[in-house]
XYZ file of C-alpha atoms in Angstrom:
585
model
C 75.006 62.134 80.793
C 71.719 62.824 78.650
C 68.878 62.927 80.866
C 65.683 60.124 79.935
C 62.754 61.436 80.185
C 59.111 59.874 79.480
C 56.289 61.595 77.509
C 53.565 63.428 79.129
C 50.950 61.089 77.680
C 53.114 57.997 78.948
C 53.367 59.765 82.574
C 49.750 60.870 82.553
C 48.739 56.605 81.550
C 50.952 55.560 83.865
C 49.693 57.623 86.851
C 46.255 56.979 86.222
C 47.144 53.394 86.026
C 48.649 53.317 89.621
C 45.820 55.894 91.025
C 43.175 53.103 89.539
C 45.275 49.925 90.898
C 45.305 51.700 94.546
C 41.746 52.370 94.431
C 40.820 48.719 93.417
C 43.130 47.181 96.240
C 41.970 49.191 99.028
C 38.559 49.220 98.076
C 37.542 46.086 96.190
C 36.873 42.383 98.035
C 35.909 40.416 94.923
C 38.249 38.179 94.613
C 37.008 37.464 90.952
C 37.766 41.142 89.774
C 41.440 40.819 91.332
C 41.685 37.613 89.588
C 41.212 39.271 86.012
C 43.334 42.265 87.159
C 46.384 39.794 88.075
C 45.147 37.973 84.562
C 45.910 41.286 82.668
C 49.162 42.192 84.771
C 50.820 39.373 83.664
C 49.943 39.183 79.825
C 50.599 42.948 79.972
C 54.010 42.247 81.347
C 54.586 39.646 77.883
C 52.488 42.186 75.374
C 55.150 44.891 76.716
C 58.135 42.504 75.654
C 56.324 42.176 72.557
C 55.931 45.478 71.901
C 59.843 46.056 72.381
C 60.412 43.210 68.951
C 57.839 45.059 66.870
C 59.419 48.853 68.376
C 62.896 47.499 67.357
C 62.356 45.520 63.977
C 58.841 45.919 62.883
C 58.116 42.655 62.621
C 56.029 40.537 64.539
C 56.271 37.188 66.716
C 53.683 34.512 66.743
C 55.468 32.291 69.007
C 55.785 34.101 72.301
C 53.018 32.088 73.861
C 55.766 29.222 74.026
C 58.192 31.630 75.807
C 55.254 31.807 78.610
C 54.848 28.247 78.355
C 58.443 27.334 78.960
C 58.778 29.613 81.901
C 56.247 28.161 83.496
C 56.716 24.923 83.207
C 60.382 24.829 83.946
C 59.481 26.553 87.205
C 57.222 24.151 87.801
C 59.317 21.143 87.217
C 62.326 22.616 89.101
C 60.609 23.372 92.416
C 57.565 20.335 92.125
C 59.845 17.508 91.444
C 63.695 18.591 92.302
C 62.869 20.746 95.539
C 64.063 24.111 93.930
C 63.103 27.157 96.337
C 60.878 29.619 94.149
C 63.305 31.640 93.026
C 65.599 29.271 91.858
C 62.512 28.170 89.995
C 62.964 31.829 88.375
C 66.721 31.324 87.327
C 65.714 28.477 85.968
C 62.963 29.504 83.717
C 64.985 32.496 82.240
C 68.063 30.587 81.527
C 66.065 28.156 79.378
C 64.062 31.101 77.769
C 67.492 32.823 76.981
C 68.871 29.695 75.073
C 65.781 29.197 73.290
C 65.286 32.441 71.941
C 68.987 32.945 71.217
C 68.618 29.648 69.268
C 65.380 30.860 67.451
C 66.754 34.517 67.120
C 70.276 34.155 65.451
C 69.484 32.217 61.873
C 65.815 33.816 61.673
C 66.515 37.539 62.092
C 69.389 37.626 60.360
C 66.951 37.239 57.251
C 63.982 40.207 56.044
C 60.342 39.678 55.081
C 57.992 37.503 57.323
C 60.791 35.009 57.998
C 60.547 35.820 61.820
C 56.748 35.076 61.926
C 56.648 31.486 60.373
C 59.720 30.551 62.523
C 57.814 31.344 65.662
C 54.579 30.116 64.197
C 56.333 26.457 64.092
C 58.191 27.448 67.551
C 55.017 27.742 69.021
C 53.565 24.784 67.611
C 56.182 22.071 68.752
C 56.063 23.294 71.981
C 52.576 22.820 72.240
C 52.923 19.356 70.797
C 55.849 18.694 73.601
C 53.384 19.725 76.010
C 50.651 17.564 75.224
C 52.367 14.691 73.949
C 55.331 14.408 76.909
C 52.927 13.005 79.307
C 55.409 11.449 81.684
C 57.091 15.519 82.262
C 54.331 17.510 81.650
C 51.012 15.998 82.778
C 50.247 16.362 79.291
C 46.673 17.619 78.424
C 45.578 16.791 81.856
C 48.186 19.881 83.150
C 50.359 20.250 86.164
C 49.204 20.370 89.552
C 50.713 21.316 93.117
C 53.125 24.138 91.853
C 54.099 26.347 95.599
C 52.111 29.874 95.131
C 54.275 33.090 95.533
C 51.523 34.375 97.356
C 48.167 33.084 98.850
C 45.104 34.708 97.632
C 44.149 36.789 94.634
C 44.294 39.706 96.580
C 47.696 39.241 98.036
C 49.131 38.362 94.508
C 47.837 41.223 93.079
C 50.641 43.789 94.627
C 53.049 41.112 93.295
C 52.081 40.855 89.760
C 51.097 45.144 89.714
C 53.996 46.224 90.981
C 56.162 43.734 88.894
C 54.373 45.528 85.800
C 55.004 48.816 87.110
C 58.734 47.707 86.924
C 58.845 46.121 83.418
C 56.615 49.281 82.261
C 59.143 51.385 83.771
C 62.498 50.028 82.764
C 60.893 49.486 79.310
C 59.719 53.780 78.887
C 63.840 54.554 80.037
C 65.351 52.064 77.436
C 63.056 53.219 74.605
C 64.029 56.739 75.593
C 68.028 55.538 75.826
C 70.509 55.795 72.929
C 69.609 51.708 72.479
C 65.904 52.705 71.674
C 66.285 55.604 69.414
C 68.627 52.526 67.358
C 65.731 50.047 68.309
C 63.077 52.950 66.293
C 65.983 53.312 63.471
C 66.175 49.548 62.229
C 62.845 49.540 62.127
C 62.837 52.416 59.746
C 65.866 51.872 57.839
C 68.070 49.294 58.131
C 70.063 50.640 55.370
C 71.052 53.560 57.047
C 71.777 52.663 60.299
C 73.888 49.945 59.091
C 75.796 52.941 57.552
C 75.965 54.486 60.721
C 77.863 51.795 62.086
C 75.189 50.211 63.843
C 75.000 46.155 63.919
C 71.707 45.631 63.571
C 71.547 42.362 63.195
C 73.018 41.902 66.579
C 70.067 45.238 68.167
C 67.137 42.387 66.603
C 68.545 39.671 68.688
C 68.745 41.556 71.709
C 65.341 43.070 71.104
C 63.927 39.521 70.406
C 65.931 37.816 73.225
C 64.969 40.688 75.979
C 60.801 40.470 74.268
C 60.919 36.836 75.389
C 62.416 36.838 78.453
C 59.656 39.202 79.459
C 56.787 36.473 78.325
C 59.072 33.602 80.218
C 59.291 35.538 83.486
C 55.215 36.837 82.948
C 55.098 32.694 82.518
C 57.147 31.826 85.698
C 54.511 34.169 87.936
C 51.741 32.800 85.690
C 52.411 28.990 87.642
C 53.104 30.487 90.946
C 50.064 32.349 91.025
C 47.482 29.229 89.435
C 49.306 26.582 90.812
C 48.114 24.664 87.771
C 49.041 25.028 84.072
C 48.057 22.703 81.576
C 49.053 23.122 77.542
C 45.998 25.106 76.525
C 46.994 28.080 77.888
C 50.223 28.583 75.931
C 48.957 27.236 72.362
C 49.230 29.476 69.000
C 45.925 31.090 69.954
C 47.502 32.807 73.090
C 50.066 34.492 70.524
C 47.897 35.914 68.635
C 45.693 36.890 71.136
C 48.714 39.111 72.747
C 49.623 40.192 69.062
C 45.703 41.080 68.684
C 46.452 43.331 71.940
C 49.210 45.269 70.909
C 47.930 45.761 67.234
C 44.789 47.241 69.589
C 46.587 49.273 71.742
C 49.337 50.397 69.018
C 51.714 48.365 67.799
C 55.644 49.141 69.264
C 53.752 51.613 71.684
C 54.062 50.516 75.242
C 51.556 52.430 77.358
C 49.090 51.316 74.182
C 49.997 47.624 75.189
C 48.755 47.589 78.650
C 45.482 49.807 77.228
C 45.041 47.140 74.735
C 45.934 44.158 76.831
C 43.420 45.722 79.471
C 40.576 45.993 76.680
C 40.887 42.803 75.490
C 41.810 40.743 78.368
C 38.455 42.327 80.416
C 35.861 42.747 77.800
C 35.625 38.544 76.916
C 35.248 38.230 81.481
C 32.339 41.066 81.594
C 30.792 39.221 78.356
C 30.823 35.691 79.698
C 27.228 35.914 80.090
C 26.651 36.342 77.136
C 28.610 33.351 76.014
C 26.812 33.168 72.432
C 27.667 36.792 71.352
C 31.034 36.480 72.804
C 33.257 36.211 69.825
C 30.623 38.923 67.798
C 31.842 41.523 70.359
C 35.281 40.788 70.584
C 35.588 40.890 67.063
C 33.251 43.541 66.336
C 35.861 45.627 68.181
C 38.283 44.434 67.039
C 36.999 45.626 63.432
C 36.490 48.974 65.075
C 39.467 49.491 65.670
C 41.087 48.756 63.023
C 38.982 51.033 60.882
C 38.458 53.938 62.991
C 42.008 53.278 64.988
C 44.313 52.198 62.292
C 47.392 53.014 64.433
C 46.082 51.778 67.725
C 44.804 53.693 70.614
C 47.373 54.874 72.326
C 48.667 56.428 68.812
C 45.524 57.804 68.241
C 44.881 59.573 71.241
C 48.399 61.007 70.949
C 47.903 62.720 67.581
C 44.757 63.740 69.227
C 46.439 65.942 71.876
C 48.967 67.003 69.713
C 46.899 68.498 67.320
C 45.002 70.305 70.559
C 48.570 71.719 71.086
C 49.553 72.993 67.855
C 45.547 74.208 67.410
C 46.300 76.225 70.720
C 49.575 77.246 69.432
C 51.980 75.575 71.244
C 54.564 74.242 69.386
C 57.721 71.657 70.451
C 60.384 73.438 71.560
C 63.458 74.386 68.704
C 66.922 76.251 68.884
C 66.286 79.866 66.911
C 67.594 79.405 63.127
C 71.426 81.381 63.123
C 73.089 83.291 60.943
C 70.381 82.356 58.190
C 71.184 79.524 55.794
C 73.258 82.094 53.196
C 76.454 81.173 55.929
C 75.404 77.482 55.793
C 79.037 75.716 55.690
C 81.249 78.756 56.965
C 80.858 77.853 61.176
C 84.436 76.627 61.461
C 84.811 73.506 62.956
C 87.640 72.807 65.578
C 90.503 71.627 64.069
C 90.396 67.639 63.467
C 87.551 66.741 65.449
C 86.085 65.432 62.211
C 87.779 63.146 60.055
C 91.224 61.654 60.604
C 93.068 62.266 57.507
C 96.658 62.802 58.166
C 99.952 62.136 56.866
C 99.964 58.247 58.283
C 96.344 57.591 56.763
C 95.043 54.688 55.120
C 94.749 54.561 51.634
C 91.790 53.245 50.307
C 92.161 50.705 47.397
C 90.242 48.922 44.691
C 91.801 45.246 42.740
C 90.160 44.476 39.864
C 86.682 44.766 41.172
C 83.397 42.845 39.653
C 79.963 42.849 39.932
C 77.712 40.633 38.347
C 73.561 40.574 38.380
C 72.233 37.322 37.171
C 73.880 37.272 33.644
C 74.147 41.014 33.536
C 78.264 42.305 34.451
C 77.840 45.979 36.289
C 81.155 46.120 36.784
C 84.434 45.074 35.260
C 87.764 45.024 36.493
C 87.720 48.267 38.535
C 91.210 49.329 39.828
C 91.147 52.341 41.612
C 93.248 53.707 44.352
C 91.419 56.623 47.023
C 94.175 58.708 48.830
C 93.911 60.296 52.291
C 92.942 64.271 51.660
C 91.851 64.294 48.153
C 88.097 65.103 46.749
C 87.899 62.117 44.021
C 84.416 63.092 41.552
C 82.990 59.713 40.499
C 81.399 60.319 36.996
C 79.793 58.714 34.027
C 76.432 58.376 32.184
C 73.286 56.761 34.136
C 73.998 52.804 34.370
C 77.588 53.207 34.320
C 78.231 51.661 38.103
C 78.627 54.490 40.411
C 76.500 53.394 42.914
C 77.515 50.039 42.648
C 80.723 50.852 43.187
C 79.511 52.692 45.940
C 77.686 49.787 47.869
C 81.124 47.728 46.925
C 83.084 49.873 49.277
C 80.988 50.375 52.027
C 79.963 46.442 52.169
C 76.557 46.677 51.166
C 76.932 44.402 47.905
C 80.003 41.889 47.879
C 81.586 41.574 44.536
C 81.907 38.374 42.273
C 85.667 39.183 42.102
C 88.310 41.721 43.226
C 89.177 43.370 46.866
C 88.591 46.001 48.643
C 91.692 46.883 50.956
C 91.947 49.851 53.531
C 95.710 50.677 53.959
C 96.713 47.071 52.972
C 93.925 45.215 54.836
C 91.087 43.411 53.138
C 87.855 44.330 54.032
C 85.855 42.494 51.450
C 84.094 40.596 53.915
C 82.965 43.215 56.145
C 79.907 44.153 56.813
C 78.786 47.815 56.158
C 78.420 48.406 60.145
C 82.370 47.403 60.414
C 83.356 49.468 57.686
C 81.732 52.894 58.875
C 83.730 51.935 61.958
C 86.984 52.183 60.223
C 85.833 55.107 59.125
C 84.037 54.763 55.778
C 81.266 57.183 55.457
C 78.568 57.059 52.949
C 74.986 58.552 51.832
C 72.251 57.401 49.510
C 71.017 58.240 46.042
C 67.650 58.627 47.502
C 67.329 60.214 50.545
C 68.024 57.894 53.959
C 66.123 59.375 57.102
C 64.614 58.087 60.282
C 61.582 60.083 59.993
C 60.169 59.350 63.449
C 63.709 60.065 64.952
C 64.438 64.106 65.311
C 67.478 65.679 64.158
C 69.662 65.463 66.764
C 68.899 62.189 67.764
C 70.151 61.182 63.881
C 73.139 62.672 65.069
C 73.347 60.828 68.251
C 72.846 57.169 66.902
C 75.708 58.156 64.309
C 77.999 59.230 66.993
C 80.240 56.889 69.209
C 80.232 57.286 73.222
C 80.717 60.538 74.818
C 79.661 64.071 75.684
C 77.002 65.620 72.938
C 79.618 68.875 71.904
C 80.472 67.487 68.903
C 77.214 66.817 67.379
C 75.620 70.163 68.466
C 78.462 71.824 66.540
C 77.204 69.869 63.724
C 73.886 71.214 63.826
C 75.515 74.268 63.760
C 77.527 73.924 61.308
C 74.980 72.138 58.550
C 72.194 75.273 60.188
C 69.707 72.410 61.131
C 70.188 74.201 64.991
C 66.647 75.391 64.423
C 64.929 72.116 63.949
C 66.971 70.030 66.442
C 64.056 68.593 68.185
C 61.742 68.197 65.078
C 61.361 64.276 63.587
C 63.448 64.140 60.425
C 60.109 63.147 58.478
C 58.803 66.708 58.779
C 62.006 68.828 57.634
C 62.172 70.361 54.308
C 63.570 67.996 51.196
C 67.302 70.288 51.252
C 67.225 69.800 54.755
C 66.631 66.108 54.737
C 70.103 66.716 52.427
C 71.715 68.284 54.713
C 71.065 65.929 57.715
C 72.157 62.906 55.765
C 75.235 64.307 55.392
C 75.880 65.605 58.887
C 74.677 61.590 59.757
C 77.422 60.125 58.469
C 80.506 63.287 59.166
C 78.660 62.602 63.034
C 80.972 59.061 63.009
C 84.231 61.194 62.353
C 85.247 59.006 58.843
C 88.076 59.001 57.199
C 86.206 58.501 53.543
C 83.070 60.595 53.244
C 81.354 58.739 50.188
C 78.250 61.204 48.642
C 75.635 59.798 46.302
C 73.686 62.692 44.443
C 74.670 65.128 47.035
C 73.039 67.881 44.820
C 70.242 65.964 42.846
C 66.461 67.769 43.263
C 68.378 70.876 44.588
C 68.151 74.768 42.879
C 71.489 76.471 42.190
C 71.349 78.437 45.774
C 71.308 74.899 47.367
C 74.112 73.234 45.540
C 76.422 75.848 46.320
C 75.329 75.441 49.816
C 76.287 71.806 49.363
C 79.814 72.477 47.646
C 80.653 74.832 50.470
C 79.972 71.937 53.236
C 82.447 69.857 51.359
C 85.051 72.295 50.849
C 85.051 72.656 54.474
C 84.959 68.801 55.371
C 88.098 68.347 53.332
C 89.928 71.027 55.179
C 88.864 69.748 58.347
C 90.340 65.961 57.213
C 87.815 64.434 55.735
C 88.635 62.818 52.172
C 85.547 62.717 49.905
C 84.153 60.757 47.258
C 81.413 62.371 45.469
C 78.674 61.139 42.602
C 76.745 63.590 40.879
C 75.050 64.207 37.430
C 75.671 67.455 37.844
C 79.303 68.115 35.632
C 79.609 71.727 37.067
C 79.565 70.679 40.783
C 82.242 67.895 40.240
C 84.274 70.260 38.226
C 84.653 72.922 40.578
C 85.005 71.189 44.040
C 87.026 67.931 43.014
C 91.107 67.324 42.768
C 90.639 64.019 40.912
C 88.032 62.769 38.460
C 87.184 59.215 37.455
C 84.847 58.208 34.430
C 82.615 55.172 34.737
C 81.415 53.747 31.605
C 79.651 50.125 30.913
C 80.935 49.344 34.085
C 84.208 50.462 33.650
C 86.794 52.743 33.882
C 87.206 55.247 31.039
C 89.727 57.711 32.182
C 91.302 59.502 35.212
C 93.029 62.412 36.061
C 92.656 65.924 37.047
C 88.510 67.821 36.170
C 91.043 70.052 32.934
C 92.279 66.509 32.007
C 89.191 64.733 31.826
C 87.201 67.323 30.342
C 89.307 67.202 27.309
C 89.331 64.104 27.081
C 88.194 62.652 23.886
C 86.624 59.420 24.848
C 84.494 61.413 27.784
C 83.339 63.232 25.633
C 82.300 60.732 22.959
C 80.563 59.056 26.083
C 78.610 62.095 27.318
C 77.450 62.659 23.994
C 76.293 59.206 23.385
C 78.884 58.502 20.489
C 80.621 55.230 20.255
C 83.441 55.005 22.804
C 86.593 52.708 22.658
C 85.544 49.229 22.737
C 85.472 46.840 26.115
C 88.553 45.042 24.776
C 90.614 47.582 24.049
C 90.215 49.150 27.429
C 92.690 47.118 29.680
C 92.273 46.816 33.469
């Protein structure tokens, strides 16, 4: 079982957050200073949740105020008016919160762009206008009085709502640092390549969104155990933005930076109330600071900070020594069929009568092709022609106007591209797709299904990226970034290995580096399906070649065939080819 660990920066906050919370209990008796402490502990509990959405989908929520405001009034309801002990009051409150976010969640995220915000801008604002304006359950704008305390006394609540952080904080650092937050980090990134991967992202942002506001309903459910009063006010649009204000502050999707920002933010406006005319100057006035001269956040910032300190006193993160020097890259021999699963039972990949239209604009026409298990098929033809069309038609990521895609008899049209890398269709991108924030290995491990790690490190091995296991992706070298796409999607064992532009930006030393990998993936069962402008790399690595042009198919056959081939070469030279109705499909 991989071992989670936490950063030193996020054990060093963390620490000297617990050191500082002993020292006020023991030794403070203002009751107003443990009052804005217990103030902070609970928004910091709902920033944290926050900061989980924008970690996992970089987007952000405007509407998590209502979250707060439904766990505390359905708490308060429960136990005021049907008798509910306290903790039923809990169940309660996080049972509604889960049906209302899965409600919100499932049409919203399934969408890109700022859908997410304006849903949970008008989230937020009918439940503000069901607070106020349902009188009769709510107390309306007068609030909600009489709700039992968890504990009496600011003092006393204050090892309730610290140590109830502590947990949140805690739980949250170990699931960042899991397999499900290295995929959280990816969709944020890319959601084009993780969905390649094999990863249903759609169904990671609902969780993320779902688990962000149960953390602002529970922060909600001590919020009216601990006043004994809420009224509407406190969980209108302005609280949302005030929390996203917080973790912008502190560093957005960082979640040590949440509590510094929450702390900041949450404090300064108390300590200012005296000077109630030039309270908004300051709080925005640092606000403005910080964005300028913290861009990132805090948190962030102070990070790059000491890491800079460490590579200025040379101490660098720790890597596996480069082996056998990249001249042997491709010739580490894999164990026999632990890669793909091509065998004599195999699925045969199939194309019928495929097209693709764009607005008025046909990319493809009437593609029939048929992909069989073991075989290096070279996908050619002149730019425009439909390759990578074609491409995102098998591996689900466009869905064509007509035609089917079939794996050994069984129509996958509809599939999303997660479902199809899980039957075993592989791909990569004409432009490279990385995680740059992710390292090397941990590329691999998103890729890779449950189980022990072996397989993966043989990978690194095997594609010579051993030597920069533990570096992020975004600081490799451009042939390594190659590489590493590639040993992405052979890390989910396929059965079809589809390669964009394998070789495209690469020197001559490179590509053969490239050829050699696939050479050794189609002895080892993998059955590949390779684009490239490059006519001398198809040639000499592929057993079948198929010519694209205008979107459809021009010829066939073996590389000997279909470089003789009169009409390819008409094509390649820019001649007139064979009309589009004499070509039959």
């Amino acid at each position: 079982m991989r071992k989670l660990k936490i950063s030193r920066l996020n054990a060093f906050l963390l620490a000297l957050m617990t050191v500082s919370l002993a020292v006020c209990y023991f030794f403070l008796q203002n009751d107003y200073i443990f009052l804005v402490l217990n103030i902070i502990a609970l928004q910091a509990i709902a920033v944290t949740g926050l900061n989980i959405l924008i970690d996992a989908t970089g987007q952000i929520s405007i509407g998590h105020a209502a979250f707060y405001g439904i766990g505390a009034y359905t708490s308060a309801l429960v136990t005021v008016h049907l008798g509910w002990p306290i903790w039923a009051g809990c169940l309660a409150s996080l049972c509604l919160v889960f049906l209302m976010s899965i409600i919100l969640a499932v049409p919203t995220l399934r969408l890109h762009g700022h859908y997410l915000v304006m849903a949970t801008l008008g989230f937020n604002i009918i439940v503000s206008i069901v607070l106020n304006q349902w009188e009769s359950l709510t107390g309306g704008p007068s609030g909600f009085p009489g709700i039992p305390q968890i504990a009496s006394g600011d003092r006393n609540f204050f090892l309730i709502s610290t140590s109830t952080l502590a947990i949140f904080v805690t739980m949250t650092l170990i699931l960042m640092q899991s397999k499900t937050g290295k995929i959280f980090k990816a969709i944020r990134q890319n959601e084009s390549a993780i969905a390649a991967s094999g990863i249903n992202v759609e169904m990671y942002k609902i969780f993320a969104f779902v688990l962000s506001s149960l953390y602002a309903g529970f922060a909600g459910f001590l919020y009216a155990h601990y006043m004994s009063f809420i009224s509407p006010k406190t969980f209108n649009i302005f609280r949302s933005l005030q929390w996203v204000t917080m973790a912008v502050v502190g560093g957005m999707g960082h979640i040590t930076g949440g509590l510094i920002g929450t702390a900041v933010l949450t404090a300064l406006p108390e300590f200012l109330h005296k000077f109630d005319e030039w309270h908004v100057f300051f709080y925005g006035f640092l606000l403005i600071i910080c964005l300028v001269f913290f861009p990132k956040g805090l948190a962030p910032t102070v990070s790059s900070v000491i890491k800079k300190w460490h590579c200025s006193k040379g101490v660098r993160p720790p890597t596996l020594k480069k082996v056998g020097g990249q001249e042997n890259i491709g010739q580490i021999t894999l164990l026999p069929g632990v890669v793909g699963h091509a065998d004599k039972d195999d699925l045969p990949l199939r194309l019928e009568r495929v097209s693709l239209n764009f607005g008025g604009l046909q990319i493809l026409s009437c593609i029939s092709l048929t992909f069989e298990p073991g075989t290096i098929y070279g996908l050619i033809g002149p730019n425009g022609a439909g390759k990578t069309s074609l491409f995102n038609i098998i591996t689900g990521f466009v869905r064509p106007a007509e035609g089917k895609v079939l794996l050994g008899g069984h129509d996958i049209t509809k599939l999303p591209p997660y479902k199809r890398a899980r039957l075993g269709i592989a791909r990569t991108f004409q432009t490279v797709q990385i995680f740059p924030e992710l390292t090397v290995f941990e590329h691999l491990l998103i890729a890779a299904g449950e189980g022990n790690n072996s397989f993966q490190d043989m990978l690194l091995y095997f594609f010579e990226l051993a030597h920069v296991r533990n570096t992020p992706a975004g600081e490799i070298s451009f042939f390594e970034r190659k590489l590493l796409e590639i040993a992405r999607a052979v890390s989910g064992r396929p059965r079809y290995l589809l390669l964009d532009e394998p070789c495209a930006g690469l020197n001559e030393a490179e590509k053969n580096k490239i050829i050699s990998c696939i050479r050794q993936l189609h002895r080892h069962g993998v059955t590949v399906v390779l684009v490239d402008h490059h006519m001398d790399v198809v040639m000499n690595v592929v057993d079948r070649t198929v010519v694209l042009h205008q979107g459809r198919i021009l010829c066939e056959g073996s590389p000997h065939e279909v470089r003789n081939h009169p009409d390819v070469v008409k094509a390649y030279l820019g001649q007139e080819t064979l009309r589009g109705k004499d070509l039959q499909c």
